[in-house]
mmCIF file of N, CA and C in Angstrom:
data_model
loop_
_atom_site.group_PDB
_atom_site.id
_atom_site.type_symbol
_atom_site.label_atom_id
_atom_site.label_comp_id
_atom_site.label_asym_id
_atom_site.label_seq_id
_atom_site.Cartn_x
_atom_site.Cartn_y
_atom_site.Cartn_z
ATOM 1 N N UNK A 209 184.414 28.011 7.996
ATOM 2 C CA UNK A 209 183.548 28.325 9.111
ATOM 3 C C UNK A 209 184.372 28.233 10.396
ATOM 4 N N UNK A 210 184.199 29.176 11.408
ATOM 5 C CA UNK A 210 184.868 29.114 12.375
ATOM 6 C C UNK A 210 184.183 28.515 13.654
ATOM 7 N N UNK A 211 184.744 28.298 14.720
ATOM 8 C CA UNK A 211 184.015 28.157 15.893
ATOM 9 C C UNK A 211 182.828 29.242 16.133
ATOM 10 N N UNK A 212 182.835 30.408 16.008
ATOM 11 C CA UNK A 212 181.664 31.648 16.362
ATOM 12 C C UNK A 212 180.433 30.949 15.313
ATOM 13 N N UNK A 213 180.948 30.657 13.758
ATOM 14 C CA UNK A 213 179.978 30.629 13.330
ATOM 15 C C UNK A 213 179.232 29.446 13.162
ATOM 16 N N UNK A 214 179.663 28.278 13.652
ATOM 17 C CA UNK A 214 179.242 27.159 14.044
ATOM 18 C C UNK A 214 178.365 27.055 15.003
ATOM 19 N N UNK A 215 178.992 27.778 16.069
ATOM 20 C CA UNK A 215 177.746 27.452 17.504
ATOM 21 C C UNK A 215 176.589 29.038 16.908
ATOM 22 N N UNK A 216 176.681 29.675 16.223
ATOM 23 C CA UNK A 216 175.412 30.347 15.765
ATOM 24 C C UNK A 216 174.761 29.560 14.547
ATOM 25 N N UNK A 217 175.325 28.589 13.928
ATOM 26 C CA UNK A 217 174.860 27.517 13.120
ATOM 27 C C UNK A 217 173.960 26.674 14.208
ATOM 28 N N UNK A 218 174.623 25.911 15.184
ATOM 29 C CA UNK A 218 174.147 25.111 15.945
ATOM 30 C C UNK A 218 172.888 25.771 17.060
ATOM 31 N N UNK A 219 173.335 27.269 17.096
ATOM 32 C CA UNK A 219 171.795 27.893 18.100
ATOM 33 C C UNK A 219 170.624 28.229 17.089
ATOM 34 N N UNK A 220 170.852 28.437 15.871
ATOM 35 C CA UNK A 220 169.694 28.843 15.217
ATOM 36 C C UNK A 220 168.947 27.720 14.732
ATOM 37 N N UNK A 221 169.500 26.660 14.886
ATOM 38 C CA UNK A 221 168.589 25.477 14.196
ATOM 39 C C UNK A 221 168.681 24.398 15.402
ATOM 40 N N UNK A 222 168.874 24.875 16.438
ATOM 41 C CA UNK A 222 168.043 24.152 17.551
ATOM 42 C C UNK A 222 169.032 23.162 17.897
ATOM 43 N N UNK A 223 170.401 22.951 17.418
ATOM 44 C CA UNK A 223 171.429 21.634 17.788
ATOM 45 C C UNK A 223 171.937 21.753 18.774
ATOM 46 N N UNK A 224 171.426 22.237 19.610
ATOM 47 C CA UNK A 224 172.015 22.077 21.223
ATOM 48 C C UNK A 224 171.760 20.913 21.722
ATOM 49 N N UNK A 225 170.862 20.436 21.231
ATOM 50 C CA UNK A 225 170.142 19.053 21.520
ATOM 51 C C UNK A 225 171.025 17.751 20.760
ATOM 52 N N UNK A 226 172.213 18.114 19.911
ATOM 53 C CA UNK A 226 172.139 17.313 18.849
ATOM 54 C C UNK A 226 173.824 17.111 19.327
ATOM 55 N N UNK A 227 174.256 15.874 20.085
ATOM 56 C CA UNK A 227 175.543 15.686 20.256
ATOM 57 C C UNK A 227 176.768 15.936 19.311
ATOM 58 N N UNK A 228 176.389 15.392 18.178
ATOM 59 C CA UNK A 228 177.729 15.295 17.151
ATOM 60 C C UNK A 228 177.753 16.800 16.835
ATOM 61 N N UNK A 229 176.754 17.680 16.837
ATOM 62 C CA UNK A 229 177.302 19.107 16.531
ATOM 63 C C UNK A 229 178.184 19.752 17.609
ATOM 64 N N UNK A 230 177.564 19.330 19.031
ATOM 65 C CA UNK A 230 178.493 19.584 20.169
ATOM 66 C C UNK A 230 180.113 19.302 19.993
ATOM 67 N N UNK A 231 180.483 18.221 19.478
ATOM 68 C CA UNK A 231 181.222 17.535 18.771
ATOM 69 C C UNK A 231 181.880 18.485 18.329
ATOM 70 N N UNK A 232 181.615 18.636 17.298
ATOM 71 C CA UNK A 232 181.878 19.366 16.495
ATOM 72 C C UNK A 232 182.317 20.492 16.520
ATOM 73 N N UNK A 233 181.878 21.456 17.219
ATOM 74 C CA UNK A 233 182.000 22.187 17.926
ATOM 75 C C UNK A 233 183.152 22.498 18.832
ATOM 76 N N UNK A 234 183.740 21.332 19.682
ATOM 77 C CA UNK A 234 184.699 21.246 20.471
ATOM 78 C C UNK A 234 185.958 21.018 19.190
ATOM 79 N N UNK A 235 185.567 20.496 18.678
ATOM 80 C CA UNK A 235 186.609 20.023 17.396
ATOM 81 C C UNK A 235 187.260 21.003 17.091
ATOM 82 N N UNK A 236 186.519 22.047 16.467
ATOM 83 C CA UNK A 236 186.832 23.538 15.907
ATOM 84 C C UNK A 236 187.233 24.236 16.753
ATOM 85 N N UNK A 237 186.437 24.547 17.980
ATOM 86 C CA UNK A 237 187.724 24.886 18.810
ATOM 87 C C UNK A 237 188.991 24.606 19.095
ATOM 88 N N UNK A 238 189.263 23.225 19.323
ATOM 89 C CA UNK A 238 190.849 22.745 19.242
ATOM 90 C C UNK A 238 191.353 22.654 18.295
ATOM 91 N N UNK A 239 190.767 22.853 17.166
ATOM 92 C CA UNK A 239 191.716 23.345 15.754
ATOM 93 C C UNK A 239 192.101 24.863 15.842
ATOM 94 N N UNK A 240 191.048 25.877 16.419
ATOM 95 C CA UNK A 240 191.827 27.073 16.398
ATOM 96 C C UNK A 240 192.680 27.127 17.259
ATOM 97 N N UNK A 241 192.980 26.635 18.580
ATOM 98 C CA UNK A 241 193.713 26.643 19.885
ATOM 99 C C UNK A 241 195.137 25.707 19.659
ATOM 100 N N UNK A 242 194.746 24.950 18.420
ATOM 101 C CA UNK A 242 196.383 24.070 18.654
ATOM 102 C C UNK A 242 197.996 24.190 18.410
ATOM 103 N N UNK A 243 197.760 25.914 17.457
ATOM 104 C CA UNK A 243 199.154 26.665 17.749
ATOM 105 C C UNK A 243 199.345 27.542 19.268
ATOM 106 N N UNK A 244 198.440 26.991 19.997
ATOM 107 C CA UNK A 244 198.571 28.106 21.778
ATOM 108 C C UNK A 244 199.069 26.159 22.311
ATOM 109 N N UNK A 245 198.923 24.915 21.724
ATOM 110 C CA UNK A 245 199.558 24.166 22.364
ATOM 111 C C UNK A 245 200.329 22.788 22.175
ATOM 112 N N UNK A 246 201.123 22.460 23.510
ATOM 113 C CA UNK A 246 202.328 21.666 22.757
ATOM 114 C C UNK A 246 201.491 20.310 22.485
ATOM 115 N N UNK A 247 202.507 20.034 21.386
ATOM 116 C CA UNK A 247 201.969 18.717 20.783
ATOM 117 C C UNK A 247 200.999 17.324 21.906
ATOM 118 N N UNK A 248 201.651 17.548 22.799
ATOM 119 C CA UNK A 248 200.796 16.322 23.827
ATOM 120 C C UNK A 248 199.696 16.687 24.010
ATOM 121 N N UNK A 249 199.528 18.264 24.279
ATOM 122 C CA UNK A 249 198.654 18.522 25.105
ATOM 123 C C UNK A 249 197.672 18.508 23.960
ATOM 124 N N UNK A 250 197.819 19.121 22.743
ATOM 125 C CA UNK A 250 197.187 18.886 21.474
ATOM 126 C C UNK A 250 196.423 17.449 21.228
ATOM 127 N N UNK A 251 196.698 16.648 21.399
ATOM 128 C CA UNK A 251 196.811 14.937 21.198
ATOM 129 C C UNK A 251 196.295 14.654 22.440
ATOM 130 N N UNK A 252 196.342 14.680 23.653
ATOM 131 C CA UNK A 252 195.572 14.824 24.493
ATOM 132 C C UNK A 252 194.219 15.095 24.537
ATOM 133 N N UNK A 253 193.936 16.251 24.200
ATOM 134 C CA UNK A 253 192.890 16.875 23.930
ATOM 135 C C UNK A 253 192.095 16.088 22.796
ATOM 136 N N UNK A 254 192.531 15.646 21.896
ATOM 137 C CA UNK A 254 192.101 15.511 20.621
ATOM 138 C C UNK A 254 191.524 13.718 20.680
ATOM 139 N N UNK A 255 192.402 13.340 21.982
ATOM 140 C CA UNK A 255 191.976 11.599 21.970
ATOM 141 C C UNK A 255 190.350 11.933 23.010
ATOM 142 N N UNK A 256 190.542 12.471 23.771
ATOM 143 C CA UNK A 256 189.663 12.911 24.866
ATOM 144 C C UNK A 256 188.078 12.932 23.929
ATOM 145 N N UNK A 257 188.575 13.881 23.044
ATOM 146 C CA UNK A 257 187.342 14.244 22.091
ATOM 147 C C UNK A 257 186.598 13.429 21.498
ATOM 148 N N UNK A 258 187.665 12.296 20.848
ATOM 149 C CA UNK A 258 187.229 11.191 20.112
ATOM 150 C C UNK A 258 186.527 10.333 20.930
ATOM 151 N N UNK A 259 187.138 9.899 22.070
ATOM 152 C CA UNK A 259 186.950 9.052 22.983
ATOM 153 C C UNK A 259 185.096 9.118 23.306
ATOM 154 N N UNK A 260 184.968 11.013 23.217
ATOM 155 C CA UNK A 260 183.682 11.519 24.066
ATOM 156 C C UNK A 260 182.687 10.843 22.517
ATOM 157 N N UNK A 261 183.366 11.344 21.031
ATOM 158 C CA UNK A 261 182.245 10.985 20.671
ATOM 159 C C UNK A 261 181.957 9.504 20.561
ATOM 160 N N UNK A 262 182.955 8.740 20.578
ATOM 161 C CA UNK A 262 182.312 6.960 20.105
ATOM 162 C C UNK A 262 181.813 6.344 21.194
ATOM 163 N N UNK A 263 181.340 7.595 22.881
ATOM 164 C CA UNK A 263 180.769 6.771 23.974
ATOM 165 C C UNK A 263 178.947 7.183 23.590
ATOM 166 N N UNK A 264 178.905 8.627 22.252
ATOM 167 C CA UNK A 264 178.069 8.701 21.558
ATOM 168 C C UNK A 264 176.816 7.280 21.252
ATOM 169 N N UNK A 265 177.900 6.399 20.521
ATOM 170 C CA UNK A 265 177.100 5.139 20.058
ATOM 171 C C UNK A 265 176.636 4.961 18.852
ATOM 172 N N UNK A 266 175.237 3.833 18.781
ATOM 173 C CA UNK A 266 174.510 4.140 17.649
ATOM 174 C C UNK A 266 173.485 4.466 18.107
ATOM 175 N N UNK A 267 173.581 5.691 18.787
ATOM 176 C CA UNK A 267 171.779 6.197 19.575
ATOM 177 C C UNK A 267 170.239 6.278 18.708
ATOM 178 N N UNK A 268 171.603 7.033 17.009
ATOM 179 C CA UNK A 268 170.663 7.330 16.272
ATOM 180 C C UNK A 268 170.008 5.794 15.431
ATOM 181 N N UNK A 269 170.422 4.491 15.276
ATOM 182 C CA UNK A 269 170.078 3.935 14.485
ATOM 183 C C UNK A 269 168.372 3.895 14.690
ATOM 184 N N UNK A 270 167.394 3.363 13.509
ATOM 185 C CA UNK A 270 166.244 3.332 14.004
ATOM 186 C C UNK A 270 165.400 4.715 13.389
ATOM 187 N N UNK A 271 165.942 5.895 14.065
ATOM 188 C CA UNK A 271 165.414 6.934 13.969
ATOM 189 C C UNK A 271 166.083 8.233 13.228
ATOM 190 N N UNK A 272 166.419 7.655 12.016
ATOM 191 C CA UNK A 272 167.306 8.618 10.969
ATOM 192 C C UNK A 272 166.382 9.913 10.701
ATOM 193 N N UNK A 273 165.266 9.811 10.309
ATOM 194 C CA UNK A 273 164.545 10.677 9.575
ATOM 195 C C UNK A 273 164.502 11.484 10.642
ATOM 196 N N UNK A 274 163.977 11.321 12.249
ATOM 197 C CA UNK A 274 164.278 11.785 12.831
ATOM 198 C C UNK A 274 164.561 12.950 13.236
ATOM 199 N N UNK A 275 166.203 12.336 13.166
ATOM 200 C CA UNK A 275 167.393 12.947 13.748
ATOM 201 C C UNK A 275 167.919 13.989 12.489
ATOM 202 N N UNK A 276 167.937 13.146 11.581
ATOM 203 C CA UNK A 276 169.232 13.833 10.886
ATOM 204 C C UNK A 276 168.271 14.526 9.672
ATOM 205 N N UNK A 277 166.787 14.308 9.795
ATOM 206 C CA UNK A 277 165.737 14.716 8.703
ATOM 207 C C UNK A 277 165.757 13.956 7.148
ATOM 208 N N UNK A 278 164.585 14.067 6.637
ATOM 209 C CA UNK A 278 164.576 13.643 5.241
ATOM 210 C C UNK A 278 165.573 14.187 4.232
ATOM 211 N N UNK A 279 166.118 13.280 3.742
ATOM 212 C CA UNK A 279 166.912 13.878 2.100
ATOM 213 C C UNK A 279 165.922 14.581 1.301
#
């Protein structure tokens, strides 16, 4: 799956709302972009990302069914 078909994954089922797909999202982008850059800037980018999701949290605990729906 590429970045295009991810964020049409993420618009058709409403995850605009839903951080870790955002996530996710940025992820896949800097996986397709990281032969356009040099290793720092790669690693750079990539701590930035991490950084964004573990200020995430545990927002979801509590409210699994929620969030992430029934099994």
């Amino acid at each position: 799956m590429n970045s295009n078909d991810l964020a049409r994954y993420i618009e058709a089922t409403d995850g605009i709302s839903k951080p870790w797909l955002l996530g996710q999202l940025r992820l896949k982008k800097l996986q397709e972009r990281k032969s356009t850059l040099s290793p720092d800037e790669y690693f750079a980018e990539l701590a930035q990302l991490h950084e964004d999701m573990l200020k995430l949290g545990e927002w979801w605990v509590g409210r699994e069914d929620e969030v992430f729906g029934k099994p």
